[in-house]
C-alpha positions as CSV (number, residue, x, y, z in Angstrom):
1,X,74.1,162.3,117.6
2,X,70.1,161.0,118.3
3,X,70.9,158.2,115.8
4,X,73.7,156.5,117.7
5,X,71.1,157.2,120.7
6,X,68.4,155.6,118.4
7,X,70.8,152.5,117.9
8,X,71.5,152.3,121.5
9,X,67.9,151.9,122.3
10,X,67.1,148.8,122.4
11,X,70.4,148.2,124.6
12,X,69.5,151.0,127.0
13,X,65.9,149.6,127.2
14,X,67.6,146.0,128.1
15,X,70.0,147.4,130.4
16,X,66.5,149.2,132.5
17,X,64.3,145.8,132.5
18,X,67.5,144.1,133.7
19,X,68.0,146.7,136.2
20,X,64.2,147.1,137.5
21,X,63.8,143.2,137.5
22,X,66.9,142.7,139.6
23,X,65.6,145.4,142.2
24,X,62.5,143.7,142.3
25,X,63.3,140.3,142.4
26,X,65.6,141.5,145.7
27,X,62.5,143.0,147.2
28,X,60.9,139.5,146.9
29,X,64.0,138.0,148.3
30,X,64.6,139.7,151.8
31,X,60.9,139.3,152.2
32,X,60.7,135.3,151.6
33,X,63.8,134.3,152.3
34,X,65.0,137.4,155.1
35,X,68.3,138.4,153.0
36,X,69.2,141.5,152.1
37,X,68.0,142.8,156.1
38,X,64.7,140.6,155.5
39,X,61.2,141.6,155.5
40,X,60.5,145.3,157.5
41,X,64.1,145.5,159.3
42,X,64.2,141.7,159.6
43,X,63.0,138.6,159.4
44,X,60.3,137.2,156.7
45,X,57.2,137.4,156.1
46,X,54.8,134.1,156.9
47,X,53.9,132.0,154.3
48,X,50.4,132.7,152.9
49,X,49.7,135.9,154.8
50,X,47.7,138.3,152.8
51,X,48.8,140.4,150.9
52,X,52.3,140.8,152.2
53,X,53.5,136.6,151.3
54,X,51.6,136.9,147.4
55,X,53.7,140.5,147.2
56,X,57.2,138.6,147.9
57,X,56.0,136.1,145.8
58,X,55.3,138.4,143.4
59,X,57.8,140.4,143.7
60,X,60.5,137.5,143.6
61,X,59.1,135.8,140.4
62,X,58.4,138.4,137.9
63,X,61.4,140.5,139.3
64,X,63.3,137.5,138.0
65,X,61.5,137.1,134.9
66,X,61.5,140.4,134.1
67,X,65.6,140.9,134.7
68,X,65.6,137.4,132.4
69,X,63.6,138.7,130.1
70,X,61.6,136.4,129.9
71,X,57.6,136.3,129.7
72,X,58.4,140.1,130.0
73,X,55.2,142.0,128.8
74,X,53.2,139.5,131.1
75,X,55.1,139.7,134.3
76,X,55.8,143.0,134.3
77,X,52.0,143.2,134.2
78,X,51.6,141.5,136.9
79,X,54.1,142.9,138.8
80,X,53.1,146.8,137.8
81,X,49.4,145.8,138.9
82,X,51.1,144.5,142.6
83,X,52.7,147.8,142.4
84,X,49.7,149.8,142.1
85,X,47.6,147.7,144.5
86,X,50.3,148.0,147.3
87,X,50.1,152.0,146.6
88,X,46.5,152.2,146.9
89,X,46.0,149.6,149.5
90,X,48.8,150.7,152.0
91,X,50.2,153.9,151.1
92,X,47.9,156.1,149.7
93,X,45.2,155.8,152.8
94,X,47.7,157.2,154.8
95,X,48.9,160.5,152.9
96,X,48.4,161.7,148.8
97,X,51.7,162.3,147.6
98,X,53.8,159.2,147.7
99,X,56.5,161.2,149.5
100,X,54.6,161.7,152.6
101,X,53.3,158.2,152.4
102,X,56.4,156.0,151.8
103,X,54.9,154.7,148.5
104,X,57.6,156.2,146.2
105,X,59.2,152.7,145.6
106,X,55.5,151.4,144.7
107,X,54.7,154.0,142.4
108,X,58.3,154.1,140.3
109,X,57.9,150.1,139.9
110,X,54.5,150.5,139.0
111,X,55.2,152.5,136.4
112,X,58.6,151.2,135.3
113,X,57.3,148.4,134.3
114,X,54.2,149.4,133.1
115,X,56.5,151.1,130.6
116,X,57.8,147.7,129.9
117,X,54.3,146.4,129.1
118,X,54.4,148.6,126.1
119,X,58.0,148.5,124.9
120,X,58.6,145.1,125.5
121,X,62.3,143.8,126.7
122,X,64.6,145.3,124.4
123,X,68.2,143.8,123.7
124,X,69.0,140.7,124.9
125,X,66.3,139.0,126.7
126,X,65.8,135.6,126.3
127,X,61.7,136.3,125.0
128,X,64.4,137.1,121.8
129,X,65.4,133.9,121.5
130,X,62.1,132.3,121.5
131,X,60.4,134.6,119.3
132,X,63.2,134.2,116.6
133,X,61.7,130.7,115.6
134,X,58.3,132.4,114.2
135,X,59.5,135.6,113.6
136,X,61.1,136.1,109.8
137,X,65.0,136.9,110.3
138,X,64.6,139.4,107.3
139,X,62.0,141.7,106.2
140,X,61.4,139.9,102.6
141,X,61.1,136.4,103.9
142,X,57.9,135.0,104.5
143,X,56.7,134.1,108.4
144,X,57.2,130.8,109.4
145,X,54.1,128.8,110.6
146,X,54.4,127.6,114.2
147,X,53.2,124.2,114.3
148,X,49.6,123.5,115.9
149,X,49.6,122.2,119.6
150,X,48.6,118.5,119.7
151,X,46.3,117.3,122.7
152,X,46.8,113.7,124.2
């Protein structure tokens, strides 16, 4: 039984970025754009307000990304950093435990894709289809060299 679950991994690790980057990218959304019941109950938030406008933006970019899978490790760094600055900055002044302070959203996405940082995108992310071109498709052939950047 754990080997089918072993195979399935990488799936069940694609389905969760997909999942997380979806839910974050909708966070990002009702804030910029005032879908979804917008920004606190309605609305948006003003464009280059601190920190609330670089959260959305945040949120809205490497939610996407992430659900993409694409750039993957990086944005979910990014956005798991966000993640812990909103739950320090905002929710942890006002209580400990993130269930008295409203910061259980902040801490499970900080986390979540923290988790991602060190797992990486699993199945079918498009950072697979980019890294396919230096990566060797079998374990006996050679790497292929990626060609040097040239500067104009």
């Amino acid at each position: 039984m754990f080997k089918r679950l072993d195979r399935a991994q990488p799936y069940a690790l694609g389905l969760f970025r997909a999942v997380i980057g979806f839910l974050f990218a909708c966070h990002g959304a009702a804030s910029l754009f005032g879908v979804l019941g917008g920004a606190m109950g309605g609305g948006t938030v003003p464009a280059g307000t601190w920190p609330g406008w670089y959260a959305a933006v945040i949120q809205l970019v490497g939610g996407t990304l992430v659900a993409l899978g694409l750039g993957t490790r990086f944005a979910a760094f990014i956005a798991s950093g966000s993640m812990a600055y909103a739950y320090f900055k905002v929710h942890q002044p006002e209580s400990l435990f993130p269930l008295q302070n409203g910061g259980e959203s902040s801490a499970v996405f900080c986390w979540a894709f923290l988790l991602l940082v060190f797992t990486g995108p699993g199945a079918l992310a498009l950072d697979r289809l980019f890294s396919s071109r230096t990566r060797p498709a079998h374990k006996n052939e050679p790497e292929r060299e990626q060609e040097p950047a040239v500067s104009v």
